[in-house]
Amino acid sequence: MRSKFKWIFTLLVAFMMQFSFAQEKTVTGVVTDELGPVVGANVVVKGTTNATTTDFDGKYSIKAKSGDVLEISFLESKKSISVGAATNYNVELKQELKEVVITAYGIARETKKLAYATQKVQAKELMQAAPVNPVTALAGKVSGLNIITKNNGVNPSTSIILRGYKGITGDNSALIVIDGIIQSGTALNSLSPNDIESINVLKGASATALYGSQGRNGALIVTTKQGSKETGLSVEFNSSYTVEKIKYFPELQTTFGPGFNNEYDPYENTSWGPRFDGVPRRVGPILNDGSYQLLPYQAIPDNRKDFFVDGITKINTIALSGGDEKSTFYFSAQRSDVTGITPKDEYVKNNFRLNASRTSGKFKISTGVSFFTDKSNVAGDGGYQTRPLYWSIINTPANIPLTSYKDWRNNKFATPEGYFNEYYQNPYMLIDIARNEATSNRLFSNVKFNYEFTKWFSAAYSLSGTFFNSYARNTRDAVTYNPVLAPTRTDANTVASVAEGTSTNTRITSDLVLTFKRELFKDVKGTLILGNALYTYKENNLNVGGNDLFVPGLYNPSVRTGELTGGSSVFQERRVGNFADLTLDISTFLSLNGAYRLDRSSTLKDSYDFYTYGASLSMLDALPSIKGDIMSFWKINGSYSKTGFAPSIGFINETYATPAGFPFGEIVGLAAPTNGASATFSPSFTKSYEFGTELGMFNNRLNIKANYFNTTTDNEFLTSSTSYASGLAALRLNSGSMESKGIELDVNGSIIKNDNFEWKLGVNLSKIKSEVLSLSDGADRLQTGLATSEVGIFAQVGESFPSLYGTAYTRDAEGHIMLNADGDPIVSSELKFLGNTTPDLIMGFNTSVRYKQFTLSAVADYKTGHKYYNNLVDALEFTGSTQHSASAGREPFVYPNSVYEYTPGVWSENTNITTSNGGFDFWTGTYNAIKENYVVDATTLKLREVALSYELPSKYLDKTFIKGVTLGFVARNIIMLRSAQNKYTDPEFTNDSQQVTGFGTQSQLPPTASYGFKLDVKF
């Protein structure tokens, strides 16, 4: 009986084991390596298509049966585990292939062997605050990188400056390379952030030597998502919703109301009237029915600020990716809808991308196609003074209830005839009758072939085309005042007009790269890269306009009165480059690299050949004896490069223009060029060297990088004034030089790390100075940015670049302000140096704290050492809106920190002599003539990003088709600390037409902050 029972029991156990092996279950775990969680590791059930990838925390979840084998791989690291009775398997991978970065022409190099400074920003860091524009998401995250957001509209433009300015004129922006293909600077602004796998920042010319002249300002190498092998189909949905609010508004005086010379004027927008007293007064005209506005004469809090509304940004993205053993694919579609803080301002952006690859033996083909389209509709300049909308808003006196004039078509006091102001039109009307519309489309297509002939020789060829077109139309409705409705008005009528233009450009690139890898001697490996690069660019522009349109609502130049306006232009450029790159790796401690490129550019006469070369050395584990528990890694590196570059398209061309009034009947004519070009143009050269070190400590939990760099550009492309007797106003030539030098420091560490809690902290610092060494023909100053006769941005020999010069106070040796006989400050007789407009110190702070399923991350940056001229405040002086214009009660006062001439040549401290006037004449005359008054310290501390996310535990999703859900709160620019001198705007803002900062205008809206939520779901 016992024997029979034993047999039955054995059979039952076997049956249960068989049932157990056949039962599918959810297997979870965490994949890590020596650096922490591995993101994007492939987890595959062997012999099946059942696969998944690890999330941002290295976690995976997959259906499997007991007895199945899970294959886990990342890069070239692989590990297999057998599934047993347990449901949780943590895996530690040993990275056999060290970290690599993508450099010029898609060449992957080991990070630790690089002899120049680079820094990689991963997708997780880029996307943590759900940005619309990936460029703005880089701020504060990379040392040496200065991201400049020029304005605050629905589609703000940006500049990307690496390691300061390299040239006095021309383009100083970093090169943009997307998936190995050179693109325009705006291409990165329009790229969907969700499509980006990583951005590798190549900071110096040594790192970009293979790009020749196009890479002299450094480069951003963008790699988009490609899909993963053996992962099956993965679907991801991302959505975000943010609200944009004004962070701060200009601080204006609220003591005095509209009028002039202390007399009230019901039509005025200037605030030189009497002090507010709360007594009701008439505002605006008396209409023909005898009615008029009667309003309390008192300041209304935030009357101007309340014109603006909350901006809304909605971003939705769907992405599909996957692959098998031989192929990968990635497809995404994204739509961004943005409404601005200005009512009725809108921006829509759509992105589509398809990347795919297929491998067959030694042959691999990969292709990428992307399409971008956008449309904007924003308020334009308006009124008979053609001023920006913001100017009309901010010039509203403090007692005017601006928001009550929204219904300008039906509210008789908001119509053109009834509106109070005779100089600036109702802003609510302007946003309807003055519109700027724009659309653009960009199609990018690329195909790349790779073939591995032998283990030591491979070839890659890529052909790509980027096709861009845009259309813009600015329309203005006519405004005609009816004198019967408002007989006392004196406003000027404005006519209807339209201006429209199209622009198309095409970029074709062809790149061939041959790679040879051999072990030359024992412990000596060599890599030789030979290549050819062809680049062709063509641009066509056409614009046309008409004024005084006679068919209301029809914006067509054909229905104009008068002459047609407009013009057309064509630009073409071709570059041909041949390059070579040789790397020698000696054992594991020394890496030597040399690069050479020979270029020919059509923008130089006679297709002038010029060269670029670079050499670098990297010592790895320089002192092996110090390695241990504390010191994990130490590298010392140095590099030198000399980069030749050609001028921009058309710089050396002498152009003829059609003079005004021609053609005159049947008579045609062209005007002789006023700008001449030197007959001896040659390339300009930038020499650069850098030294650096990198330390990994405490098992690479702490990483420290430090670099020093020095860059000198000679033989620049400048424009010099000439004698009018020559028949020319200016001559373009080779001349001038500039030096940029600085230090960079990056410290990143994992402070605390365990299964449930992790705290990472990073600090980066860059201190940079650019100095003008010489200009053309012995000149000592050259205008390089916006400027008037009294203030502007210049290049000044011996000073930092760019420099702000303007009229200033005349001071004694102790810095006291010297007064004239009337008690007013003496204006300097010439423009004086007022400061550098680029920060000489930028610090970035990055941190993330993870507790179980919660992650809190933040990014901040600090900029200092620079100045900012605010043209808006300068212009507001005339209107009496500034706080200082009311600081003395509009009475004469003793000027602070002043001295007067007691006897000839003897100056004494002033304690009782007052200014000649305390009202309009003083503030718009003497005070306004001194532009130093509008130059402020541009120091800022910004909390750029804050993101709090929660990842839903996988146990709640085990029985669903959903692989992961992450919810988050995001915020941008919620803290902006600035100098006490700056009461008006963000000193980072600048004019769209220039790269240099430091010159604010009336077109820039108030700074804003955004708050919102995001959702990420994986299937």
PDB file of C-alpha atoms in Angstrom, residues 211-395:
ATOM      1  CA  TYR A 211      33.514  69.186 -40.368  1.00  0.00           C
ATOM      2  CA  GLY A 212      36.042  71.836 -41.342  1.00  0.00           C
ATOM      3  CA  SER A 213      34.827  75.421 -41.404  1.00  0.00           C
ATOM      4  CA  GLN A 214      31.238  74.453 -40.612  1.00  0.00           C
ATOM      5  CA  GLY A 215      32.331  73.068 -37.256  1.00  0.00           C
ATOM      6  CA  ARG A 216      34.497  75.917 -35.958  1.00  0.00           C
ATOM      7  CA  ASN A 217      31.829  76.988 -33.426  1.00  0.00           C
ATOM      8  CA  GLY A 218      31.407  73.500 -31.991  1.00  0.00           C
ATOM      9  CA  ALA A 219      28.502  71.204 -32.778  1.00  0.00           C
ATOM     10  CA  LEU A 220      25.407  69.557 -31.371  1.00  0.00           C
ATOM     11  CA  ILE A 221      25.231  65.972 -32.630  1.00  0.00           C
ATOM     12  CA  VAL A 222      21.603  64.871 -32.393  1.00  0.00           C
ATOM     13  CA  THR A 223      20.724  61.182 -32.576  1.00  0.00           C
ATOM     14  CA  THR A 224      17.073  60.313 -33.046  1.00  0.00           C
ATOM     15  CA  LYS A 225      15.429  57.091 -31.956  1.00  0.00           C
ATOM     16  CA  GLN A 226      15.941  54.136 -34.283  1.00  0.00           C
ATOM     17  CA  GLY A 227      14.076  51.258 -32.656  1.00  0.00           C
ATOM     18  CA  SER A 228      15.668  48.165 -31.109  1.00  0.00           C
ATOM     19  CA  LYS A 229      16.387  44.692 -32.365  1.00  0.00           C
ATOM     20  CA  GLU A 230      14.459  41.697 -31.048  1.00  0.00           C
ATOM     21  CA  THR A 231      11.940  43.782 -29.131  1.00  0.00           C
ATOM     22  CA  GLY A 232       8.785  43.163 -31.096  1.00  0.00           C
ATOM     23  CA  LEU A 233       6.308  46.018 -31.319  1.00  0.00           C
ATOM     24  CA  SER A 234       6.353  48.752 -28.699  1.00  0.00           C
ATOM     25  CA  VAL A 235       3.855  51.614 -28.599  1.00  0.00           C
ATOM     26  CA  GLU A 236       4.263  54.762 -26.537  1.00  0.00           C
ATOM     27  CA  PHE A 237       1.874  57.659 -25.990  1.00  0.00           C
ATOM     28  CA  ASN A 238       2.972  60.958 -24.456  1.00  0.00           C
ATOM     29  CA  SER A 239       0.765  63.890 -23.593  1.00  0.00           C
ATOM     30  CA  SER A 240       1.338  67.157 -21.770  1.00  0.00           C
ATOM     31  CA  TYR A 241      -0.730  70.209 -20.889  1.00  0.00           C
ATOM     32  CA  THR A 242       0.861  73.370 -19.525  1.00  0.00           C
ATOM     33  CA  VAL A 243      -0.379  76.834 -18.652  1.00  0.00           C
ATOM     34  CA  GLU A 244       1.827  79.877 -19.227  1.00  0.00           C
ATOM     35  CA  LYS A 245       1.484  82.881 -16.928  1.00  0.00           C
ATOM     36  CA  ILE A 246       3.268  86.224 -16.758  1.00  0.00           C
ATOM     37  CA  LYS A 247       6.060  85.922 -14.222  1.00  0.00           C
ATOM     38  CA  TYR A 248       6.652  89.613 -13.724  1.00  0.00           C
ATOM     39  CA  PHE A 249       5.585  92.830 -15.413  1.00  0.00           C
ATOM     40  CA  PRO A 250       7.473  96.116 -15.750  1.00  0.00           C
ATOM     41  CA  GLU A 251       7.248  98.186 -12.597  1.00  0.00           C
ATOM     42  CA  LEU A 252       5.811 101.544 -13.676  1.00  0.00           C
ATOM     43  CA  GLN A 253       4.891 104.673 -11.739  1.00  0.00           C
ATOM     44  CA  THR A 254       1.306 104.920 -10.432  1.00  0.00           C
ATOM     45  CA  THR A 255       1.473 108.431  -8.962  1.00  0.00           C
ATOM     46  CA  PHE A 256       0.770 110.691 -11.942  1.00  0.00           C
ATOM     47  CA  GLY A 257      -1.831 110.450 -14.677  1.00  0.00           C
ATOM     48  CA  PRO A 258      -2.233 111.477 -18.335  1.00  0.00           C
ATOM     49  CA  GLY A 259      -1.449 114.980 -19.433  1.00  0.00           C
ATOM     50  CA  PHE A 260       1.423 117.324 -19.991  1.00  0.00           C
ATOM     51  CA  ASN A 261       3.339 119.802 -17.788  1.00  0.00           C
ATOM     52  CA  ASN A 262       1.146 118.882 -14.818  1.00  0.00           C
ATOM     53  CA  GLU A 263      -2.015 119.694 -16.789  1.00  0.00           C
ATOM     54  CA  TYR A 264      -4.623 117.002 -17.382  1.00  0.00           C
ATOM     55  CA  ASP A 265      -5.365 115.946 -20.980  1.00  0.00           C
ATOM     56  CA  PRO A 266      -8.189 113.437 -21.606  1.00  0.00           C
ATOM     57  CA  TYR A 267      -6.637 112.312 -24.914  1.00  0.00           C
ATOM     58  CA  GLU A 268      -3.059 111.731 -23.738  1.00  0.00           C
ATOM     59  CA  ASN A 269      -1.202 108.493 -23.321  1.00  0.00           C
ATOM     60  CA  THR A 270       1.796 110.196 -21.695  1.00  0.00           C
ATOM     61  CA  SER A 271       1.687 110.463 -17.908  1.00  0.00           C
ATOM     62  CA  TRP A 272       2.981 113.976 -17.286  1.00  0.00           C
ATOM     63  CA  GLY A 273      -0.349 115.127 -15.868  1.00  0.00           C
ATOM     64  CA  PRO A 274      -1.287 115.978 -12.284  1.00  0.00           C
ATOM     65  CA  ARG A 275      -1.019 113.631  -9.346  1.00  0.00           C
ATOM     66  CA  PHE A 276      -3.839 111.092  -8.969  1.00  0.00           C
ATOM     67  CA  ASP A 277      -6.534 112.332  -6.586  1.00  0.00           C
ATOM     68  CA  GLY A 278      -9.466 109.943  -7.110  1.00  0.00           C
ATOM     69  CA  VAL A 279     -11.762 112.672  -8.459  1.00  0.00           C
ATOM     70  CA  PRO A 280     -13.745 111.590 -11.562  1.00  0.00           C
ATOM     71  CA  ARG A 281     -12.493 113.122 -14.802  1.00  0.00           C
ATOM     72  CA  ARG A 282     -13.456 112.895 -18.445  1.00  0.00           C
ATOM     73  CA  VAL A 283     -11.448 110.342 -20.435  1.00  0.00           C
ATOM     74  CA  GLY A 284     -11.305 110.546 -24.245  1.00  0.00           C
ATOM     75  CA  PRO A 285     -13.454 112.539 -26.671  1.00  0.00           C
ATOM     76  CA  ILE A 286     -16.983 113.868 -26.404  1.00  0.00           C
ATOM     77  CA  LEU A 287     -18.981 111.916 -28.968  1.00  0.00           C
ATOM     78  CA  ASN A 288     -21.535 113.450 -31.276  1.00  0.00           C
ATOM     79  CA  ASP A 289     -24.373 112.269 -29.033  1.00  0.00           C
ATOM     80  CA  GLY A 290     -22.850 114.250 -26.154  1.00  0.00           C
ATOM     81  CA  SER A 291     -21.690 111.181 -24.233  1.00  0.00           C
ATOM     82  CA  TYR A 292     -18.212 110.693 -22.810  1.00  0.00           C
ATOM     83  CA  GLN A 293     -16.383 108.550 -20.274  1.00  0.00           C
ATOM     84  CA  LEU A 294     -16.167 109.738 -16.690  1.00  0.00           C
ATOM     85  CA  LEU A 295     -13.681 107.702 -14.665  1.00  0.00           C
ATOM     86  CA  PRO A 296     -12.089 108.040 -11.223  1.00  0.00           C
ATOM     87  CA  TYR A 297      -8.694 109.699 -11.529  1.00  0.00           C
ATOM     88  CA  GLN A 298      -6.783 106.968  -9.737  1.00  0.00           C
ATOM     89  CA  ALA A 299      -4.392 104.172 -10.594  1.00  0.00           C
ATOM     90  CA  ILE A 300      -5.911 100.772 -11.368  1.00  0.00           C
ATOM     91  CA  PRO A 301      -3.726  97.875 -10.177  1.00  0.00           C
ATOM     92  CA  ASP A 302      -2.401  95.737 -13.047  1.00  0.00           C
ATOM     93  CA  ASN A 303      -4.494  97.568 -15.657  1.00  0.00           C
ATOM     94  CA  ARG A 304      -1.902  96.866 -18.344  1.00  0.00           C
ATOM     95  CA  LYS A 305      -0.917  93.386 -17.188  1.00  0.00           C
ATOM     96  CA  ASP A 306      -4.553  92.264 -17.234  1.00  0.00           C
ATOM     97  CA  PHE A 307      -4.643  92.708 -21.009  1.00  0.00           C
ATOM     98  CA  PHE A 308      -2.690  89.470 -21.284  1.00  0.00           C
ATOM     99  CA  VAL A 309      -4.196  86.012 -20.853  1.00  0.00           C
ATOM    100  CA  ASP A 310      -2.937  82.602 -19.835  1.00  0.00           C
ATOM    101  CA  GLY A 311      -1.120  80.790 -22.622  1.00  0.00           C
ATOM    102  CA  ILE A 312      -1.909  77.102 -23.171  1.00  0.00           C
ATOM    103  CA  THR A 313       0.405  74.449 -24.630  1.00  0.00           C
ATOM    104  CA  LYS A 314      -0.842  70.975 -25.549  1.00  0.00           C
ATOM    105  CA  ILE A 315       1.533  68.326 -26.904  1.00  0.00           C
ATOM    106  CA  ASN A 316       0.474  64.829 -27.953  1.00  0.00           C
ATOM    107  CA  THR A 317       2.827  62.187 -29.342  1.00  0.00           C
ATOM    108  CA  ILE A 318       2.365  58.606 -30.502  1.00  0.00           C
ATOM    109  CA  ALA A 319       5.390  56.436 -31.293  1.00  0.00           C
ATOM    110  CA  LEU A 320       5.770  52.870 -32.540  1.00  0.00           C
ATOM    111  CA  SER A 321       9.095  51.046 -32.512  1.00  0.00           C
ATOM    112  CA  GLY A 322      10.552  47.598 -32.625  1.00  0.00           C
ATOM    113  CA  GLY A 323      12.598  45.161 -34.635  1.00  0.00           C
ATOM    114  CA  ASP A 324      13.816  41.642 -35.070  1.00  0.00           C
ATOM    115  CA  GLU A 325      17.261  40.119 -35.418  1.00  0.00           C
ATOM    116  CA  LYS A 326      17.932  41.909 -38.689  1.00  0.00           C
ATOM    117  CA  SER A 327      15.849  45.059 -38.680  1.00  0.00           C
ATOM    118  CA  THR A 328      14.664  48.001 -36.631  1.00  0.00           C
ATOM    119  CA  PHE A 329      12.055  50.691 -37.099  1.00  0.00           C
ATOM    120  CA  TYR A 330      10.749  53.773 -35.346  1.00  0.00           C
ATOM    121  CA  PHE A 331       7.729  55.868 -36.290  1.00  0.00           C
ATOM    122  CA  SER A 332       6.317  58.880 -34.468  1.00  0.00           C
ATOM    123  CA  ALA A 333       3.729  61.594 -34.936  1.00  0.00           C
ATOM    124  CA  GLN A 334       3.468  64.673 -32.757  1.00  0.00           C
ATOM    125  CA  ARG A 335       1.191  67.697 -32.638  1.00  0.00           C
ATOM    126  CA  SER A 336       1.848  70.797 -30.543  1.00  0.00           C
ATOM    127  CA  ASP A 337      -0.833  73.448 -30.048  1.00  0.00           C
ATOM    128  CA  VAL A 338       0.229  76.710 -28.441  1.00  0.00           C
ATOM    129  CA  THR A 339      -1.821  79.782 -27.598  1.00  0.00           C
ATOM    130  CA  GLY A 340       0.130  82.746 -26.292  1.00  0.00           C
ATOM    131  CA  ILE A 341      -0.286  85.261 -23.509  1.00  0.00           C
ATOM    132  CA  THR A 342      -1.281  87.789 -26.167  1.00  0.00           C
ATOM    133  CA  PRO A 343      -4.959  87.171 -27.004  1.00  0.00           C
ATOM    134  CA  LYS A 344      -5.478  85.333 -30.320  1.00  0.00           C
ATOM    135  CA  ASP A 345      -1.798  84.494 -30.825  1.00  0.00           C
ATOM    136  CA  GLU A 346      -1.540  80.879 -31.983  1.00  0.00           C
ATOM    137  CA  TYR A 347       1.100  78.399 -33.065  1.00  0.00           C
ATOM    138  CA  VAL A 348       0.652  74.829 -34.322  1.00  0.00           C
ATOM    139  CA  LYS A 349       3.475  72.391 -35.014  1.00  0.00           C
ATOM    140  CA  ASN A 350       3.286  68.880 -36.498  1.00  0.00           C
ATOM    141  CA  ASN A 351       6.154  66.382 -36.698  1.00  0.00           C
ATOM    142  CA  PHE A 352       6.297  62.993 -38.408  1.00  0.00           C
ATOM    143  CA  ARG A 353       9.310  60.680 -38.460  1.00  0.00           C
ATOM    144  CA  LEU A 354      10.135  57.229 -39.797  1.00  0.00           C
ATOM    145  CA  ASN A 355      13.537  55.615 -39.190  1.00  0.00           C
ATOM    146  CA  ALA A 356      14.258  52.067 -40.336  1.00  0.00           C
ATOM    147  CA  SER A 357      17.200  49.745 -40.895  1.00  0.00           C
ATOM    148  CA  ARG A 358      17.845  46.293 -42.308  1.00  0.00           C
ATOM    149  CA  THR A 359      20.932  44.104 -42.016  1.00  0.00           C
ATOM    150  CA  SER A 360      21.802  41.291 -44.376  1.00  0.00           C
ATOM    151  CA  GLY A 361      25.102  39.648 -43.656  1.00  0.00           C
ATOM    152  CA  LYS A 362      27.777  42.318 -43.961  1.00  0.00           C
ATOM    153  CA  PHE A 363      25.455  44.819 -45.571  1.00  0.00           C
ATOM    154  CA  LYS A 364      23.232  47.291 -43.725  1.00  0.00           C
ATOM    155  CA  ILE A 365      20.896  49.888 -45.102  1.00  0.00           C
ATOM    156  CA  SER A 366      19.218  52.521 -42.974  1.00  0.00           C
ATOM    157  CA  THR A 367      16.902  55.324 -43.892  1.00  0.00           C
ATOM    158  CA  GLY A 368      15.202  58.213 -42.220  1.00  0.00           C
ATOM    159  CA  VAL A 369      12.350  60.403 -43.374  1.00  0.00           C
ATOM    160  CA  SER A 370      10.878  63.259 -41.393  1.00  0.00           C
ATOM    161  CA  PHE A 371       8.314  65.922 -42.169  1.00  0.00           C
ATOM    162  CA  PHE A 372       7.715  69.079 -40.192  1.00  0.00           C
ATOM    163  CA  THR A 373       5.037  71.683 -40.713  1.00  0.00           C
ATOM    164  CA  ASP A 374       4.007  74.632 -38.602  1.00  0.00           C
ATOM    165  CA  LYS A 375       1.713  77.639 -38.702  1.00  0.00           C
ATOM    166  CA  SER A 376       1.686  80.814 -36.637  1.00  0.00           C
ATOM    167  CA  ASN A 377      -0.793  83.663 -36.429  1.00  0.00           C
ATOM    168  CA  VAL A 378       0.276  86.531 -34.182  1.00  0.00           C
ATOM    169  CA  ALA A 379      -0.446  90.212 -33.679  1.00  0.00           C
ATOM    170  CA  GLY A 380       1.733  92.530 -35.729  1.00  0.00           C
ATOM    171  CA  ASP A 381       2.860  96.130 -35.489  1.00  0.00           C
ATOM    172  CA  GLY A 382       0.064  98.611 -36.013  1.00  0.00           C
ATOM    173  CA  GLY A 383      -1.267 102.129 -35.757  1.00  0.00           C
ATOM    174  CA  TYR A 384      -0.199 105.106 -37.773  1.00  0.00           C
ATOM    175  CA  GLN A 385       3.116 105.084 -35.874  1.00  0.00           C
ATOM    176  CA  THR A 386       3.608 101.378 -36.736  1.00  0.00           C
ATOM    177  CA  ARG A 387       4.566 100.447 -33.191  1.00  0.00           C
ATOM    178  CA  PRO A 388       4.694  96.969 -31.637  1.00  0.00           C
ATOM    179  CA  LEU A 389       1.534  95.860 -29.841  1.00  0.00           C
ATOM    180  CA  TYR A 390       3.354  95.723 -26.493  1.00  0.00           C
ATOM    181  CA  TRP A 391       4.228  99.398 -26.820  1.00  0.00           C
ATOM    182  CA  SER A 392       0.556 100.337 -27.214  1.00  0.00           C
ATOM    183  CA  ILE A 393      -0.321  98.296 -24.138  1.00  0.00           C
ATOM    184  CA  ILE A 394       2.403  99.509 -21.833  1.00  0.00           C
ATOM    185  CA  ASN A 395       1.801 103.156 -22.806  1.00  0.00           C
TER     186      ASN A 395
END
